[in-house]
PDB file of C-alpha atoms and ligand atoms in Angstrom:
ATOM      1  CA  UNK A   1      -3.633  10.238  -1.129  1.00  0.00           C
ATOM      2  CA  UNK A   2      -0.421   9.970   0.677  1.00  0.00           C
ATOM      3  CA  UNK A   3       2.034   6.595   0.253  1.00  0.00           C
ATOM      4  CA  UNK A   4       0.893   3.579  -0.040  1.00  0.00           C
ATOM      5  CA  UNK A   5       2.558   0.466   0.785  1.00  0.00           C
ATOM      6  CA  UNK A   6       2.010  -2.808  -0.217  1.00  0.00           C
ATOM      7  CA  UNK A   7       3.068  -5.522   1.999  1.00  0.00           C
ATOM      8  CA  UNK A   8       3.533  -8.970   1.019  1.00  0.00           C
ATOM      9  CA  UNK A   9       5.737 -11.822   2.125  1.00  0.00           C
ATOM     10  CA  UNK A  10       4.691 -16.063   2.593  1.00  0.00           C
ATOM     11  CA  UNK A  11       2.664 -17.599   5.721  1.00  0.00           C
ATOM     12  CA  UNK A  12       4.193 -16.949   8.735  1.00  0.00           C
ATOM     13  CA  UNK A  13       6.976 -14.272   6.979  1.00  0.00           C
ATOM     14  CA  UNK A  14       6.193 -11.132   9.525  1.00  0.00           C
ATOM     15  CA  UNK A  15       3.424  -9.085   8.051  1.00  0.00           C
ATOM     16  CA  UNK A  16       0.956  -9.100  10.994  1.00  0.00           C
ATOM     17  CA  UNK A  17       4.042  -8.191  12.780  1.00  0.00           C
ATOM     18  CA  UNK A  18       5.951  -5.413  10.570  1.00  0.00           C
ATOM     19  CA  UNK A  19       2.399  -3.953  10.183  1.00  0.00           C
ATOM     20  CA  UNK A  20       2.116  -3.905  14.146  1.00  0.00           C
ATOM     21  CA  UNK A  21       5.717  -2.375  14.735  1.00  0.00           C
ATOM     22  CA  UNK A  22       5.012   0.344  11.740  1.00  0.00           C
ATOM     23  CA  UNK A  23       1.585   1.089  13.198  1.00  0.00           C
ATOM     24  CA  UNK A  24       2.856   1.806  16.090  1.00  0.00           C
ATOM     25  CA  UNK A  25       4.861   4.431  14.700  1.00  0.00           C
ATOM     26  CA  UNK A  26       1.996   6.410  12.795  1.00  0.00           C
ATOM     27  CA  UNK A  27       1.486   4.166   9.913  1.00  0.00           C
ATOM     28  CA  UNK A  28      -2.013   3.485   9.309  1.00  0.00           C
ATOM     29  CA  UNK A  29      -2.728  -0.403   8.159  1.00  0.00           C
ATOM     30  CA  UNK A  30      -4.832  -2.072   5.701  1.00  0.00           C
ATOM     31  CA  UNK A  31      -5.163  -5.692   6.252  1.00  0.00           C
ATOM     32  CA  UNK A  32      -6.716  -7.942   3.224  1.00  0.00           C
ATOM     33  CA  UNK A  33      -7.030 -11.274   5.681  1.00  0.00           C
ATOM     34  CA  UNK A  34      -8.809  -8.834   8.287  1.00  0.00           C
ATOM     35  CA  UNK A  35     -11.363  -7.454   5.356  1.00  0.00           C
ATOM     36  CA  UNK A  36     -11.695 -11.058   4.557  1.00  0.00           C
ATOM     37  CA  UNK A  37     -12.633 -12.602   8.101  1.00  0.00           C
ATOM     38  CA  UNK A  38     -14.850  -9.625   8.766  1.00  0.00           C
ATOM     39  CA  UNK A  39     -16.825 -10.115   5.382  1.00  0.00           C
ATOM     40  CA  UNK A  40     -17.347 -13.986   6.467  1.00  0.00           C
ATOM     41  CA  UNK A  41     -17.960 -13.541   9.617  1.00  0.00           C
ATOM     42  CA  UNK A  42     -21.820 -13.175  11.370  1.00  0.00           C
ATOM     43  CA  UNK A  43     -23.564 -11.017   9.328  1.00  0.00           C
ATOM     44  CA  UNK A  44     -20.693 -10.502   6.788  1.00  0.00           C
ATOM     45  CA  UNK A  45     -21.399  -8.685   3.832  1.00  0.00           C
ATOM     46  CA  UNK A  46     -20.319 -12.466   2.110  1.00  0.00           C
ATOM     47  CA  UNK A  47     -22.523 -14.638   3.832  1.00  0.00           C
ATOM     48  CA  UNK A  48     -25.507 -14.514   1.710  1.00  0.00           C
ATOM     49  CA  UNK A  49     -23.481 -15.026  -1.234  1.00  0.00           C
ATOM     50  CA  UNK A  50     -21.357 -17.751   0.139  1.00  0.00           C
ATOM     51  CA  UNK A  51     -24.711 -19.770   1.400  1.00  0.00           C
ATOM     52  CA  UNK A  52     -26.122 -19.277  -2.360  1.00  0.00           C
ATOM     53  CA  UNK A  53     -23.533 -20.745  -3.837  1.00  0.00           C
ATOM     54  CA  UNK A  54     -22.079 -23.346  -1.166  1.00  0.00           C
ATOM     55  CA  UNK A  55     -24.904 -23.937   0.848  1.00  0.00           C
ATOM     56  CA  UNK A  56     -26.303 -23.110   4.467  1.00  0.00           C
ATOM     57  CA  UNK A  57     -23.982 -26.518   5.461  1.00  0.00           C
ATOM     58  CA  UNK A  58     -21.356 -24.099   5.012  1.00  0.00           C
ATOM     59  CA  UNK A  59     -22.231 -21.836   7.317  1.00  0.00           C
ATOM     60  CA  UNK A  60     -21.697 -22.290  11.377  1.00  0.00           C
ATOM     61  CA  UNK A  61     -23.640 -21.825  13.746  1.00  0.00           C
ATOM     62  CA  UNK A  62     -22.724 -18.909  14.917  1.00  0.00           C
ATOM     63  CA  UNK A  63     -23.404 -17.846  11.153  1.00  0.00           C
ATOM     64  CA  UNK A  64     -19.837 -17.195   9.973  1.00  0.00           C
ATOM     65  CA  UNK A  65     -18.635 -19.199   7.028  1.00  0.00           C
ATOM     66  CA  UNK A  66     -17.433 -22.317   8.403  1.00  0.00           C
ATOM     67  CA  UNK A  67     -13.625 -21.458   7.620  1.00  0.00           C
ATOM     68  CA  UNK A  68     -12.251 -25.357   8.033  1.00  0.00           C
ATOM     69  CA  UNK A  69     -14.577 -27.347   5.980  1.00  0.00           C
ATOM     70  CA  UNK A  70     -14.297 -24.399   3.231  1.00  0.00           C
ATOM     71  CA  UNK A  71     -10.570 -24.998   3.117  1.00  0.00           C
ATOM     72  CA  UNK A  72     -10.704 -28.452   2.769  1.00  0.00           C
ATOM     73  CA  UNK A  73     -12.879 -27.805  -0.268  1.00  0.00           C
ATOM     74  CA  UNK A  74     -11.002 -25.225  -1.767  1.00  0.00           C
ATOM     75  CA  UNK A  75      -8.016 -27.035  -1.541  1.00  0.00           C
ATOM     76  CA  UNK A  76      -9.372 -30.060  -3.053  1.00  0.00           C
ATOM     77  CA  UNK A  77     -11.574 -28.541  -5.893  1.00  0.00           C
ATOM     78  CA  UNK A  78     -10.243 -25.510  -7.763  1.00  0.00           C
ATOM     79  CA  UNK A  79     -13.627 -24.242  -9.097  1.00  0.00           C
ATOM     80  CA  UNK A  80     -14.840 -24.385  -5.574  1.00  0.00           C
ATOM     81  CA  UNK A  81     -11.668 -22.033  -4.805  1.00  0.00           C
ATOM     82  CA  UNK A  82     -12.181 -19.382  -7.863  1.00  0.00           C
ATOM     83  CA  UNK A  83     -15.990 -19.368  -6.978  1.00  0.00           C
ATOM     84  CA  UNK A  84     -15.446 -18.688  -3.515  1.00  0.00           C
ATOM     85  CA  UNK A  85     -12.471 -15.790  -4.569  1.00  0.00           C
ATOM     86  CA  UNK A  86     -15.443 -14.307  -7.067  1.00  0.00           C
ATOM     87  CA  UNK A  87     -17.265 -13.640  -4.325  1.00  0.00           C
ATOM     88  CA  UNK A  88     -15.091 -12.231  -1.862  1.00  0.00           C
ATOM     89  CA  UNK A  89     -12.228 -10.613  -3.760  1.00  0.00           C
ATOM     90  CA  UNK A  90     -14.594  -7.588  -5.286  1.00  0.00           C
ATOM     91  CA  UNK A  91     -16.016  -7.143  -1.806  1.00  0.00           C
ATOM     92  CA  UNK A  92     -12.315  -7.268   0.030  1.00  0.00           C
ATOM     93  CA  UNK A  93     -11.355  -4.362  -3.232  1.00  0.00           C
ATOM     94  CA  UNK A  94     -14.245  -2.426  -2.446  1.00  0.00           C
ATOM     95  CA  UNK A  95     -13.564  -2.312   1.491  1.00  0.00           C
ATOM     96  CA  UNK A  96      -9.760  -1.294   0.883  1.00  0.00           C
ATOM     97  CA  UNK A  97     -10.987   1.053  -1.635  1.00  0.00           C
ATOM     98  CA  UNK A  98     -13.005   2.333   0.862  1.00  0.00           C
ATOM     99  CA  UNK A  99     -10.421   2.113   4.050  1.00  0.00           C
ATOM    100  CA  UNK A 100      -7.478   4.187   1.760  1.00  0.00           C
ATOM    101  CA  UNK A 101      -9.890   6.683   1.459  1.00  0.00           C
ATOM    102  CA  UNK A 102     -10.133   7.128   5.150  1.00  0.00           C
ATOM    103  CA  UNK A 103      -6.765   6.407   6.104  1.00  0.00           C
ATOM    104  CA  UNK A 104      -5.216   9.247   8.330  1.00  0.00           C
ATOM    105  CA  UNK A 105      -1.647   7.662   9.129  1.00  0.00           C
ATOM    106  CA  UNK A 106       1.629   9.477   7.624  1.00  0.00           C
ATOM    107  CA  UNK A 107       1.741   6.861   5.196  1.00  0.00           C
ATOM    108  CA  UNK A 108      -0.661   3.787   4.722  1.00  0.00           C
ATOM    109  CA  UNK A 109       0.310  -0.003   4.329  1.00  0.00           C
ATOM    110  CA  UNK A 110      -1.678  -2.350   2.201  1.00  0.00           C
ATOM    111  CA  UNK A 111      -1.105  -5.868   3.508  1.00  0.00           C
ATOM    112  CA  UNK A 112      -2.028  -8.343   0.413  1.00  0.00           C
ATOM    113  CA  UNK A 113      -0.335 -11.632   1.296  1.00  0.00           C
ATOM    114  CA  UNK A 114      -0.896 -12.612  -2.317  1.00  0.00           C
ATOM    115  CA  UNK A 115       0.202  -9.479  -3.636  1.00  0.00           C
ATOM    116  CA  UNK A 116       3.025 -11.035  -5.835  1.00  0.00           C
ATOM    117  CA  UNK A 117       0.541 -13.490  -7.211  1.00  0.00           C
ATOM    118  CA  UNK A 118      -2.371 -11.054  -8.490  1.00  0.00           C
ATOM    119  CA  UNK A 119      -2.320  -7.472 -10.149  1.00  0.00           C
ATOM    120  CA  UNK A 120      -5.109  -6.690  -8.574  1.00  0.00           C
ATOM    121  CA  UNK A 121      -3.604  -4.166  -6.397  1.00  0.00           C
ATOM    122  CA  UNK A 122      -0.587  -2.880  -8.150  1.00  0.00           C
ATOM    123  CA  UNK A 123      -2.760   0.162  -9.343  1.00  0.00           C
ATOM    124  CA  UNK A 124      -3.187   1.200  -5.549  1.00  0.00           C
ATOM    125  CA  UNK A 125       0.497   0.626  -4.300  1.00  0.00           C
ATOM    126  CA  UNK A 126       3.590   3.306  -5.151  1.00  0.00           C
ATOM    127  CA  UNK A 127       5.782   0.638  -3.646  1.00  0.00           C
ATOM    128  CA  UNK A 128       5.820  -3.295  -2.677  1.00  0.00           C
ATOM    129  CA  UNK A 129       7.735  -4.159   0.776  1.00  0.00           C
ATOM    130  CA  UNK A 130       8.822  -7.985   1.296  1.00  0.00           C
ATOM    131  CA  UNK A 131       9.002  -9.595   4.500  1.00  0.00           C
ATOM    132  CA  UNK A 132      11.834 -11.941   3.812  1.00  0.00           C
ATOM    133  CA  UNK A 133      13.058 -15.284   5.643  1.00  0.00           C
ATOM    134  CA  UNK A 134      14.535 -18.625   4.510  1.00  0.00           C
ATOM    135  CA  UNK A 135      11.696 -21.040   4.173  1.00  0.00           C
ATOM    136  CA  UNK A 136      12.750 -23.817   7.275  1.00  0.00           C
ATOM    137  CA  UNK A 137      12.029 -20.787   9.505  1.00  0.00           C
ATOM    138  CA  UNK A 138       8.532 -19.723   7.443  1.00  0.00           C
ATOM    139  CA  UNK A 139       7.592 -23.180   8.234  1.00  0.00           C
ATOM    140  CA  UNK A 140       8.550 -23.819  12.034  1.00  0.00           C
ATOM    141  CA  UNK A 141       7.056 -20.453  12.630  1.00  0.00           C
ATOM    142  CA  UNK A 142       4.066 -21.007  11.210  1.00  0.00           C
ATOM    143  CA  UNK A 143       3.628 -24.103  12.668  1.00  0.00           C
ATOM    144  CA  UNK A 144       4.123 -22.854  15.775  1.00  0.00           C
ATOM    145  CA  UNK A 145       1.404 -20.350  15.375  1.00  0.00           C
ATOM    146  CA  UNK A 146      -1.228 -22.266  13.855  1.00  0.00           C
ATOM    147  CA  UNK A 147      -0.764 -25.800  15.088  1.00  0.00           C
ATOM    148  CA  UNK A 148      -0.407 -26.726  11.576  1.00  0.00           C
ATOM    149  CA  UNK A 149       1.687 -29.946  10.609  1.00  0.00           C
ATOM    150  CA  UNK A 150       4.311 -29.195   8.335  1.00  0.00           C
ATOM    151  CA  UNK A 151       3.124 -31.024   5.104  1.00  0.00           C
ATOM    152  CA  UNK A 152      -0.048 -28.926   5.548  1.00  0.00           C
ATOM    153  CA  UNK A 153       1.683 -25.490   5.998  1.00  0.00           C
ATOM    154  CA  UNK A 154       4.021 -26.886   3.117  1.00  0.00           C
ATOM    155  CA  UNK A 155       0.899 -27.202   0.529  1.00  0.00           C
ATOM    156  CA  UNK A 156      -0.314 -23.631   1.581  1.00  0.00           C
ATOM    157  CA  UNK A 157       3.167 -22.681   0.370  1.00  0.00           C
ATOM    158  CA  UNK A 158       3.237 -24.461  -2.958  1.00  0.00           C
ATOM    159  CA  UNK A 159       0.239 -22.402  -3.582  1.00  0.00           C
ATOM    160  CA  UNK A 160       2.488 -19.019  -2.808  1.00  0.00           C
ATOM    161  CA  UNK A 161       5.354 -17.481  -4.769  1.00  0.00           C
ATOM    162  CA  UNK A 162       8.490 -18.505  -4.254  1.00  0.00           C
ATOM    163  CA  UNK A 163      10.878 -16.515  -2.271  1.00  0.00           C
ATOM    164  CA  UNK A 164      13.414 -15.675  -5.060  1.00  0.00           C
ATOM    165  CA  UNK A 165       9.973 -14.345  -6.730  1.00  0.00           C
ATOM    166  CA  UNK A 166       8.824 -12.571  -4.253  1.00  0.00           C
ATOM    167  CA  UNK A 167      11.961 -10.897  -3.821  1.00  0.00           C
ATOM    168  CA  UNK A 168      12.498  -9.925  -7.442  1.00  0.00           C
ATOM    169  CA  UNK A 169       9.322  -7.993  -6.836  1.00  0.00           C
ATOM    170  CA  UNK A 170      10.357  -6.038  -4.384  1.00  0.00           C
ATOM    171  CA  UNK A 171      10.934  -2.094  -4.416  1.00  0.00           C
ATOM    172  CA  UNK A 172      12.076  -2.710   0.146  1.00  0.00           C
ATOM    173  CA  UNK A 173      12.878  -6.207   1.826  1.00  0.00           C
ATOM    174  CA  UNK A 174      13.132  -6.451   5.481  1.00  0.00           C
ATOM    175  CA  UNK A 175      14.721  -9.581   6.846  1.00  0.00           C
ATOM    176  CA  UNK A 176      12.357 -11.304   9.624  1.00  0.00           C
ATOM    177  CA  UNK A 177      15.683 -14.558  10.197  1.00  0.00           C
ATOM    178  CA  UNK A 178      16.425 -12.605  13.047  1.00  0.00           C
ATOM    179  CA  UNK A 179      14.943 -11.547  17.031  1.00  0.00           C
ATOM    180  CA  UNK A 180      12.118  -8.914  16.878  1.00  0.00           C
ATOM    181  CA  UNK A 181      14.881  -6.215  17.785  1.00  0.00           C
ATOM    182  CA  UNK A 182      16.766  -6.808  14.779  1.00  0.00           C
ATOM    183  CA  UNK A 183      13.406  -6.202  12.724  1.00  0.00           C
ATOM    184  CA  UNK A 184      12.577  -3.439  14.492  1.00  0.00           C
ATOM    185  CA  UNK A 185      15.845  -1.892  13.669  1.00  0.00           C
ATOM    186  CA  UNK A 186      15.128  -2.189  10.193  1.00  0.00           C
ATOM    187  CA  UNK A 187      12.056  -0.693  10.469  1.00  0.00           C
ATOM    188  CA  UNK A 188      13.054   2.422  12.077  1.00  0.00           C
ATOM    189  CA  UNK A 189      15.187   2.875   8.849  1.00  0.00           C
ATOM    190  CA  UNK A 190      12.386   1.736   6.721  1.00  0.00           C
ATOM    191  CA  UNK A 191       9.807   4.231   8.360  1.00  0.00           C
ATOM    192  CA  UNK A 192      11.857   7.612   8.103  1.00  0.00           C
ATOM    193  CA  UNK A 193      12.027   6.968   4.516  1.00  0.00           C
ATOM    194  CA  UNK A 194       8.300   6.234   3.816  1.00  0.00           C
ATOM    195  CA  UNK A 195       7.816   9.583   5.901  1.00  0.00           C
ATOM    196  CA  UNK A 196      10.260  11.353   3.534  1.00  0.00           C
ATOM    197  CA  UNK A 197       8.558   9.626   0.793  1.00  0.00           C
ATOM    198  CA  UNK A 198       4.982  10.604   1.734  1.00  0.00           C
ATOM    199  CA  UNK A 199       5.820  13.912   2.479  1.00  0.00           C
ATOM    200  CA  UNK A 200       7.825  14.783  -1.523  1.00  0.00           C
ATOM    201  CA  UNK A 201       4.795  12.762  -2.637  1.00  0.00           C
ATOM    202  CA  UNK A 202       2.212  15.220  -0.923  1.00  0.00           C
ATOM    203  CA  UNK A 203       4.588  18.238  -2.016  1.00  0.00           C
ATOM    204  CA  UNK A 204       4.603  17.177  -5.441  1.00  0.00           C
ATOM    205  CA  UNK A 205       0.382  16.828  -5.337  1.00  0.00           C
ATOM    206  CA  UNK A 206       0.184  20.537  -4.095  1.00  0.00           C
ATOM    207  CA  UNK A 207       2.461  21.740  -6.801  1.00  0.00           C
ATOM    208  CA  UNK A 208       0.651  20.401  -9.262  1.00  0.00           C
ATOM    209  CA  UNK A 209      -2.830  21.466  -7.738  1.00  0.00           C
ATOM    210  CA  UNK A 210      -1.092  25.560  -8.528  1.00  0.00           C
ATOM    211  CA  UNK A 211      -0.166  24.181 -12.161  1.00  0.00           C
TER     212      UNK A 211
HETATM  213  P1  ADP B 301       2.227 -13.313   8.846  1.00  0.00           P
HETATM  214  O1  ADP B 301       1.326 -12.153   9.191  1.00  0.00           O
HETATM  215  O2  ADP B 301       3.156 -13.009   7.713  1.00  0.00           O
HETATM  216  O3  ADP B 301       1.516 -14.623   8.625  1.00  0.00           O
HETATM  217  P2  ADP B 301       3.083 -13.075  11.633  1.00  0.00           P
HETATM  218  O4  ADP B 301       3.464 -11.625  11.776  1.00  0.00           O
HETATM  219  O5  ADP B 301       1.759 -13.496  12.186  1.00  0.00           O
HETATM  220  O6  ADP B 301       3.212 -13.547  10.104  1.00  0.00           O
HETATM  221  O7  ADP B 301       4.270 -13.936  12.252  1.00  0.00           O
HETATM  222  C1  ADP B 301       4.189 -15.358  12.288  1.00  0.00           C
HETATM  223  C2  ADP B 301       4.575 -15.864  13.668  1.00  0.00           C
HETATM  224  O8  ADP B 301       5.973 -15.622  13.887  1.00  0.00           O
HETATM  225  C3  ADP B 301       3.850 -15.147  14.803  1.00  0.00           C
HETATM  226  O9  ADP B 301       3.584 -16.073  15.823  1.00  0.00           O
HETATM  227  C4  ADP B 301       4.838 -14.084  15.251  1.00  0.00           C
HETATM  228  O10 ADP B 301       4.654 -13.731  16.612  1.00  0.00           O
HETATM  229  C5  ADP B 301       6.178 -14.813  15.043  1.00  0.00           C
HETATM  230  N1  ADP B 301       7.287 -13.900  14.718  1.00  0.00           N
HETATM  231  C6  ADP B 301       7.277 -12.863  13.862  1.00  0.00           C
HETATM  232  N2  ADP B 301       8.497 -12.289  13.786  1.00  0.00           N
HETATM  233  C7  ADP B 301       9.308 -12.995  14.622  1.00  0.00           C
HETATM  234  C8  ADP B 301      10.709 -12.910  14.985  1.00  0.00           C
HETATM  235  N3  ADP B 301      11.511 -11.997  14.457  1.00  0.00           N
HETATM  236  N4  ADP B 301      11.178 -13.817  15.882  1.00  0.00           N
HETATM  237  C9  ADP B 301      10.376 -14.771  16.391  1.00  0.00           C
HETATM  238  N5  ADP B 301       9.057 -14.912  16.103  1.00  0.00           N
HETATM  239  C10 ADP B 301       8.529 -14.040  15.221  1.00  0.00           C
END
């Protein structure tokens, strides 16, 4: 397996976004909060689980997990929260397991907004990638995304590293504070050396396959 990239950063940082931009280039993307929406939505690989141990009120009607009233519960009763992660965070490892082993881009990235948070995908990444910005900006954007109000994107933070953190974790940052061309400068930068990267790393596998 080529490079793999993990990409982390808070709500609203830039992932969805650096992931598009580096895509775009011939990175191939791995998206956690995609795996998870597609295992809870109709006929999810999570749903049967989820109605076992929630309940079919829990459910829409559409038969995806009904994604507002489970947030108000996880956010209001922890062991409602694990129990819900116990079910889908083997599933959303097995899927990414699966998805690196089809991945065809020059290099892959992992997005794992938690990444910082858990271990449980250090063993997959070579390298973790922050996407950085001051937290007034992490708020207004997400906000203006979502339609959130700002003491509710503010909890979802509190739940998140912090950004100092975050940032201590970091092998590459990329500063979102600024337009979309500013990022996508950095990327440019960023992308040559994950191709350089990718390609000593595949070197290195073929001269140890003539060891
Ligand atoms: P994440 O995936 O980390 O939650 P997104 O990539 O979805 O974040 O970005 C959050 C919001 O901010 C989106 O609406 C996105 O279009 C916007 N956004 C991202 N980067 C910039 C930027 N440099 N300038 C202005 N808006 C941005």
């Amino acid at each position: 397996m080529s490079l793999v990239v993990g990409v982390t950063g808070g709500i609203g940082s830039g992932k969805s976004t650096v992931a598009e931009l580096l895509q775009a280039q011939g990175a191939a993307v791995i998206d956690t909060d995609h795996i998870a929406h597609e295992l809870t939505a109709p006929g999810g690989a999570a749903i049967g689980a989820i109605v076992a141990a929630f309940g079919a009120e829990f459910i829409n009607p559409q038969g995806a997990m009904d994604r507002v009233r489970m947030r108000q519960l996880a956010f209001s009763d922890n062991s409602a929260k694990s129990r819900l992660e116990q079910i889908l965070h083997p599933l959303i490892r097995q899927q990414v397991e699966h998805q690196l082993r089809q991945a065809q881009g020059c290099y892959t990235l992992l997005l794992v907004p938690l990444l910082v948070e858990t271990d449980a995908y250090r063993q997959l990444i070579d390298r973790t990638l922050v996407v950085d910005l001051p937290e007034e900006q992490q708020i207004s954007r997400t906000m203006a995304r979502s339609g959130l109000r700002e003491a509710e994107v503010k909890a979802i933070m509190a739940r998140q590293a912090c950004r100092r953190d975050r940032l201590q974790s970091a092998d590459d940052v990329v500063s979102n504070a600024a337009d979309l061309k500013s990022l996508q400068q950095q990327l440019e930068a960023l992308h040559q050396r994950y191709v350089a990267l990718a390609r000593e790393a595949k070197s290195n596998e073929h001269a140890a396959d003539h060891l």
